mmCIF file of C-alpha atoms in Angstrom:
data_model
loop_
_atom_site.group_PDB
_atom_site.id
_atom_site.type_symbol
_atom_site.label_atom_id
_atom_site.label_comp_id
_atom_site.label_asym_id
_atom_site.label_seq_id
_atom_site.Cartn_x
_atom_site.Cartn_y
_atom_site.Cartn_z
ATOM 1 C CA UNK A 1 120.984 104.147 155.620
ATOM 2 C CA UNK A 2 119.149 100.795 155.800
ATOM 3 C CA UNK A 3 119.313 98.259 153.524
ATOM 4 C CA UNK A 4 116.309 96.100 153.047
ATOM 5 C CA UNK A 5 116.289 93.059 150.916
ATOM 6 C CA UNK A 6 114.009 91.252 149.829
ATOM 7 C CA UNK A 7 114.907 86.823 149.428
ATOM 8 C CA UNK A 8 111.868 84.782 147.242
ATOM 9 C CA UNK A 9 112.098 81.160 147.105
ATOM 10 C CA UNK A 10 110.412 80.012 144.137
ATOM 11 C CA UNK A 11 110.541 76.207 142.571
ATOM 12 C CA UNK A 12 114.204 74.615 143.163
ATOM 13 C CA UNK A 13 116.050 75.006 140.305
ATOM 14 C CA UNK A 14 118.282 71.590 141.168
ATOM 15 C CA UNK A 15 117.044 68.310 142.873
ATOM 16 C CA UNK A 16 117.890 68.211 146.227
ATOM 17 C CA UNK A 17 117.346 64.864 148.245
ATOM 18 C CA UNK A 18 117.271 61.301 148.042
ATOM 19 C CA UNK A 19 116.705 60.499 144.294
ATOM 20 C CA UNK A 20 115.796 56.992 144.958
ATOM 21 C CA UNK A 21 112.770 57.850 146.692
ATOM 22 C CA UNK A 22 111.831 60.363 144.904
ATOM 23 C CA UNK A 23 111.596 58.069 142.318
ATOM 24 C CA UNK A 24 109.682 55.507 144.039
ATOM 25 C CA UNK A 25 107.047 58.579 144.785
ATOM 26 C CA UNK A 26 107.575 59.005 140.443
ATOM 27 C CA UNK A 27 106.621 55.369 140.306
ATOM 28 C CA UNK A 28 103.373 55.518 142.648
ATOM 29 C CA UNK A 29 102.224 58.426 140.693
ATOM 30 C CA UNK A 30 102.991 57.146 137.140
ATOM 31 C CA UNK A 31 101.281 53.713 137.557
ATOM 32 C CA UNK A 32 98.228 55.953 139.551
ATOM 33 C CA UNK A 33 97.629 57.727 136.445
ATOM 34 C CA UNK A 34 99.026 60.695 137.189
ATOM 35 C CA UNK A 35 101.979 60.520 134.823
ATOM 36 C CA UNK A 36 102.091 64.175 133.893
ATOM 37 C CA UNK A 37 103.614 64.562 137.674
ATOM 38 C CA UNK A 38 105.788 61.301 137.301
ATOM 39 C CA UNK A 39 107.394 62.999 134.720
ATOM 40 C CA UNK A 40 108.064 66.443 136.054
ATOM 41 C CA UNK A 41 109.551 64.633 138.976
ATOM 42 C CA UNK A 42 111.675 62.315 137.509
ATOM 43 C CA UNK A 43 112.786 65.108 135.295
ATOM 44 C CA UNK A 44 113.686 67.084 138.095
ATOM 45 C CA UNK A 45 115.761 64.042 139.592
ATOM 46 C CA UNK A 46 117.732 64.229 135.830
ATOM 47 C CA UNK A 47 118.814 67.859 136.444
ATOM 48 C CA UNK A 48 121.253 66.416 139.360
ATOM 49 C CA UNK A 49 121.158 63.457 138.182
ATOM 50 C CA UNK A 50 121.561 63.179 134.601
ATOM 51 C CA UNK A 51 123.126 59.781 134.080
ATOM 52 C CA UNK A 52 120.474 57.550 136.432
ATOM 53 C CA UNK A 53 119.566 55.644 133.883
ATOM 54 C CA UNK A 54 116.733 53.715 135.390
ATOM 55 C CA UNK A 55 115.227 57.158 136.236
ATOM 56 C CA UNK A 56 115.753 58.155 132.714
ATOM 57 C CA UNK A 57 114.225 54.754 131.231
ATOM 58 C CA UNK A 58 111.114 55.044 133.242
ATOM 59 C CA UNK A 59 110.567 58.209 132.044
ATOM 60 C CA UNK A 60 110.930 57.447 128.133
ATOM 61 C CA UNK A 61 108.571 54.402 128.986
ATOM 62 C CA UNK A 62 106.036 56.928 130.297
ATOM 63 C CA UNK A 63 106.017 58.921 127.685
ATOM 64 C CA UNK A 64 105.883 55.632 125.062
ATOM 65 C CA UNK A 65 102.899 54.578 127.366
ATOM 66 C CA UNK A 66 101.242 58.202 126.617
ATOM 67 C CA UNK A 67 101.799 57.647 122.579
ATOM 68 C CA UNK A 68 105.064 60.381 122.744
ATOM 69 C CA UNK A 69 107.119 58.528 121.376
ATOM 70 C CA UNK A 70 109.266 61.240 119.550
ATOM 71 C CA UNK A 71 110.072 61.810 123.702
ATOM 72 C CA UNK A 72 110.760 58.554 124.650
ATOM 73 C CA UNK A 73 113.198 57.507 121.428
ATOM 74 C CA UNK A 74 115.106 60.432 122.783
ATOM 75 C CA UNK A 75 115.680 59.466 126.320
ATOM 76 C CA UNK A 76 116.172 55.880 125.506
ATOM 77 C CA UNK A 77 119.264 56.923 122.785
ATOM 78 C CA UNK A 78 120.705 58.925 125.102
ATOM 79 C CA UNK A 79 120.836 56.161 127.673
ATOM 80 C CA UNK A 80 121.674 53.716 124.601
ATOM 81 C CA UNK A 81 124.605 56.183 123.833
ATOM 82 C CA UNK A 82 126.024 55.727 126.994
ATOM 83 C CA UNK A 83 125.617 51.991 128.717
ATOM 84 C CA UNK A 84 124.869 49.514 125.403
ATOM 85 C CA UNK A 85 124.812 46.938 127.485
ATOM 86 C CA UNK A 86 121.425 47.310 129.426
ATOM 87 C CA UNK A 87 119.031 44.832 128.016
ATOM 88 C CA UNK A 88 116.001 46.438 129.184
ATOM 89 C CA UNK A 89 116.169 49.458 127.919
ATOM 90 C CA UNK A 90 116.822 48.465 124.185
ATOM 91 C CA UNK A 91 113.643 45.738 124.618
ATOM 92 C CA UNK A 92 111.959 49.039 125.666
ATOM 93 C CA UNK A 93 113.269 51.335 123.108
ATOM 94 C CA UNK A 94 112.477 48.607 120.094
ATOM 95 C CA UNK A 95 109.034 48.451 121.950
ATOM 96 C CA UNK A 96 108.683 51.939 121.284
ATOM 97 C CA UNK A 97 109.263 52.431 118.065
ATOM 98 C CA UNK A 98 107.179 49.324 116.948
ATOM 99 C CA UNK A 99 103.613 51.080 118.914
ATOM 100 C CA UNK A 100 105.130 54.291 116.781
ATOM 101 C CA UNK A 101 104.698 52.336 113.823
ATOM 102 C CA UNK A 102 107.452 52.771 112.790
ATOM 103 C CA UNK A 103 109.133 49.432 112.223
ATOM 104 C CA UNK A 104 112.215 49.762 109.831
ATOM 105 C CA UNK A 105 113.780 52.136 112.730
ATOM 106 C CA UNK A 106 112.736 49.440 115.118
ATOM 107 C CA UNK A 107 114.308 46.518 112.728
ATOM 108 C CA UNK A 108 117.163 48.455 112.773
ATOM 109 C CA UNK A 109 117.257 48.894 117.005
ATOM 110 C CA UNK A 110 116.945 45.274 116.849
ATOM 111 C CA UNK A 111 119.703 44.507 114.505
ATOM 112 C CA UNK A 112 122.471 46.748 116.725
ATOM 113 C CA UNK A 113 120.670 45.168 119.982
ATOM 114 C CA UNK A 114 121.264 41.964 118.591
ATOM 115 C CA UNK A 115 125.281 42.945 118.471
ATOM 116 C CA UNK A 116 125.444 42.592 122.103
ATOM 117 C CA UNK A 117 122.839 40.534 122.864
ATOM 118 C CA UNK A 118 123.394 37.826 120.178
ATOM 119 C CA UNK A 119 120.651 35.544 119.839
ATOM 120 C CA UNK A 120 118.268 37.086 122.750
ATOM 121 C CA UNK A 121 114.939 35.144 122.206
ATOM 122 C CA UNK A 122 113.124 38.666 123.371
ATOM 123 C CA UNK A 123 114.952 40.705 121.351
ATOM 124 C CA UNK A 124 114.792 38.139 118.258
ATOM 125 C CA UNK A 125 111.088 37.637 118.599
ATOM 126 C CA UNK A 126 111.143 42.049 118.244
ATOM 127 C CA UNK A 127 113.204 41.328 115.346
ATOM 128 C CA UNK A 128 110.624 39.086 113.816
ATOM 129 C CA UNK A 129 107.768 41.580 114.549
ATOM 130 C CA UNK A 130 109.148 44.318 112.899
ATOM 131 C CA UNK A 131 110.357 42.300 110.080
ATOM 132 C CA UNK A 132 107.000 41.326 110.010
ATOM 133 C CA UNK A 133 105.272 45.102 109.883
ATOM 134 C CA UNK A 134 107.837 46.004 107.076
ATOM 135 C CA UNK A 135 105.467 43.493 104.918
ATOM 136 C CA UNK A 136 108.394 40.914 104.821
ATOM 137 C CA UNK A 137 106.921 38.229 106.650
ATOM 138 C CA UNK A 138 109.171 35.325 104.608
ATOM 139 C CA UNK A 139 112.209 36.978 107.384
ATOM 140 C CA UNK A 140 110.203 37.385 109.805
ATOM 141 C CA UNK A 141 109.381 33.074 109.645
ATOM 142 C CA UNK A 142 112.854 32.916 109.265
ATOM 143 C CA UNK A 143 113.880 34.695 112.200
ATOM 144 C CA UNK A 144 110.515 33.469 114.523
ATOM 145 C CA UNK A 145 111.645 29.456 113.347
ATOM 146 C CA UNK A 146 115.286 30.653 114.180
ATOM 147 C CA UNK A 147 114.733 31.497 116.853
ATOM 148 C CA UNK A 148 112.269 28.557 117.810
ATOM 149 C CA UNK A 149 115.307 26.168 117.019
ATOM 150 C CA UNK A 150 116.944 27.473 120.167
ATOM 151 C CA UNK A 151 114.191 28.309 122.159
ATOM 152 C CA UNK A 152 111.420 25.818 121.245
ATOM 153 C CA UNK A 153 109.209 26.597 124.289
ATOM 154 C CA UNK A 154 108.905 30.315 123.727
ATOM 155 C CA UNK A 155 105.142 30.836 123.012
ATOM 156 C CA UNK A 156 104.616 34.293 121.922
ATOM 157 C CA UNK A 157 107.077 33.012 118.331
ATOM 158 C CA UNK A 158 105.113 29.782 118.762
ATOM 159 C CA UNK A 159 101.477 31.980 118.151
ATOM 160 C CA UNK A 160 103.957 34.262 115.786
ATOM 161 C CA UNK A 161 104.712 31.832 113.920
ATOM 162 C CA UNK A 162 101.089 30.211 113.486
ATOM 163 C CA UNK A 163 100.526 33.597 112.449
ATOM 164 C CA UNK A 164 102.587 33.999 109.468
ATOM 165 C CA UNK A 165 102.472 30.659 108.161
ATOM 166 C CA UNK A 166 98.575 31.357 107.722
ATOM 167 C CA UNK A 167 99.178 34.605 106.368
ATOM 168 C CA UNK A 168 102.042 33.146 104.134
ATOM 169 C CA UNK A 169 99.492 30.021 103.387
ATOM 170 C CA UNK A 170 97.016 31.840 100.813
ATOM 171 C CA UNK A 171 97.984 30.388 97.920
ATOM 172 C CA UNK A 172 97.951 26.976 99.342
ATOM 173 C CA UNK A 173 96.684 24.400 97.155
ATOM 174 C CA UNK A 174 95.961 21.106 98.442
ATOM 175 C CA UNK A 175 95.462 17.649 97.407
ATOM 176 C CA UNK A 176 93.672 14.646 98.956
ATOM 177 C CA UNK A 177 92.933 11.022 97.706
ATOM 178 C CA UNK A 178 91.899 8.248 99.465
ATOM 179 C CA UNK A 179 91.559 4.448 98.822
ATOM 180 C CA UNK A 180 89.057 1.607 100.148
ATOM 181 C CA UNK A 181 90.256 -1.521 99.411
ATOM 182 C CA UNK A 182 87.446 -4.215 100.251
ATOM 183 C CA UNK A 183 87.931 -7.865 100.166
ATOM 184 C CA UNK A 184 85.656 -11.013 100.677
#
């Protein structure tokens, strides 16, 4: 009687190895344009790895940087859900719903970021932006020259706010006199 098996390794089911280089590779590849491979490698770091959250944040940037942003809002709440206080990653998530145009989710990102991060200048000036895409620009000054008041050298709200004011300014009507007085 003989007993013949047969063993087939096909792709590893679970990461096995050092996940920090691994990523670094995931890195290399991402910003080499060949994110499609980032991607399946950092998600193959996740499967042992689920809670490496700057594994998981790279990888819902990547997919934000390739207009999925359906993806990336779900990798950066689930990261969210778990560590609030990581700075970074709600700068990125806000990011990422703003290029989804979608800015009322994003004003609202940046309301609960601001919870823990009160008065961030970066997340304040994402504030103002999205305030300023829901066609309420009047908040959005309010927030930008808010946030100016504590931060007065910040120059993407100084350019903001140059912004809005002109936009605000249409209906501007202005009025001029001058007098020469002449003598002997």
């Amino acid at each position: 009687f003989l007993l013949i098996s047969f063993c087939t390794f096909g792709q590893q089911k679970i990461f096995q190895g050092d996940p920090d280089k691994a990523f670094e590779v995931a890195r290399e590849l991402a910003f080499n344009k060949q994110r499609k491979q980032a991607q399946d490698s950092l998600l193959f770091i996740l499967t042992k790895y689920p809670n490496y959250h700057d594994i998981r944040s790279f990888l819902a940037s990547t997919y934000s940087w390739d207009g999925e942003y359906k993806k990336a809002k779900k990798e950066f709440d689930y990261i969210l859900e778990k560590d609030t206080d990581r700075k970074r990653t709600w700068v990125a998530a806000i990011n990422n719903q703003l290029w989804a145009e979608t800015p009322f989710s994003a004003l609202e990102m940046a309301n609960k970021a601001l919870q823990y991060f009160s008065n961030d200048p970066e997340i304040l000036y994402l504030k103002a932006s999205a305030q300023g895409n829901t066609n309420n620009p009047e908040e959005a000054l309010k927030t930008i020259e808010g946030l100016l008041n504590k931060t007065p050298n910040h120059e993407k709200a100084k350019t903001y706010k140059a912004s809005l004011t002109n936009k605000l300014s249409h209906n501007i009507i202005g009025l001029r006199s001058e007098v020469d007085v002449y003598s002997e």
